[in-house]
Amino acid sequence: MPTAPSLAADAEEVGAWLRALGLGEYAHAFRRSHIDGEALRELAESDQLLKAEVGMRSFGHRSRMRRALGMRAGTPTPRPRPEPEPEPEPEPV
């Protein structure tokens, strides 16, 4: 399976990756929607977005793309948790 594009990949690199996966029929739609490496991961989290934005109606195609990104089909990519805010210093008495 081809290596997933980096977060810094542009829409052309994403299109080349789709073609390498055998999903080249979507390359134009991804390019038209300006889907770069970062947006690719956000898009892949949602079946609704994949269907609406790039016309990827086939579950098999969505699943293949998610596997290539290291995601399980239907499972969103975990997002890093924000760092907790430091507790305020106690006021001197």
CSV table of C-alpha atoms in Angstrom, one decimal, residues 1 4 17 23 50 54 67-68 70 73-74:
chain,number,residue,atom,x,y,z
A,1,MET,CA,0.0,0.0,0.0
A,4,ALA,CA,0.1,8.2,3.0
A,17,TRP,CA,-1.5,9.1,-3.8
A,23,LEU,CA,-8.7,5.7,-6.5
A,50,LEU,CA,-16.4,12.1,1.6
A,54,VAL,CA,-15.7,14.4,-3.4
A,67,ARG,CA,-6.7,1.8,5.8
A,68,ALA,CA,-4.0,3.6,3.7
A,70,GLY,CA,-3.7,4.1,9.1
A,73,ALA,CA,-13.0,2.2,8.7
A,74,GLY,CA,-15.6,4.4,10.4
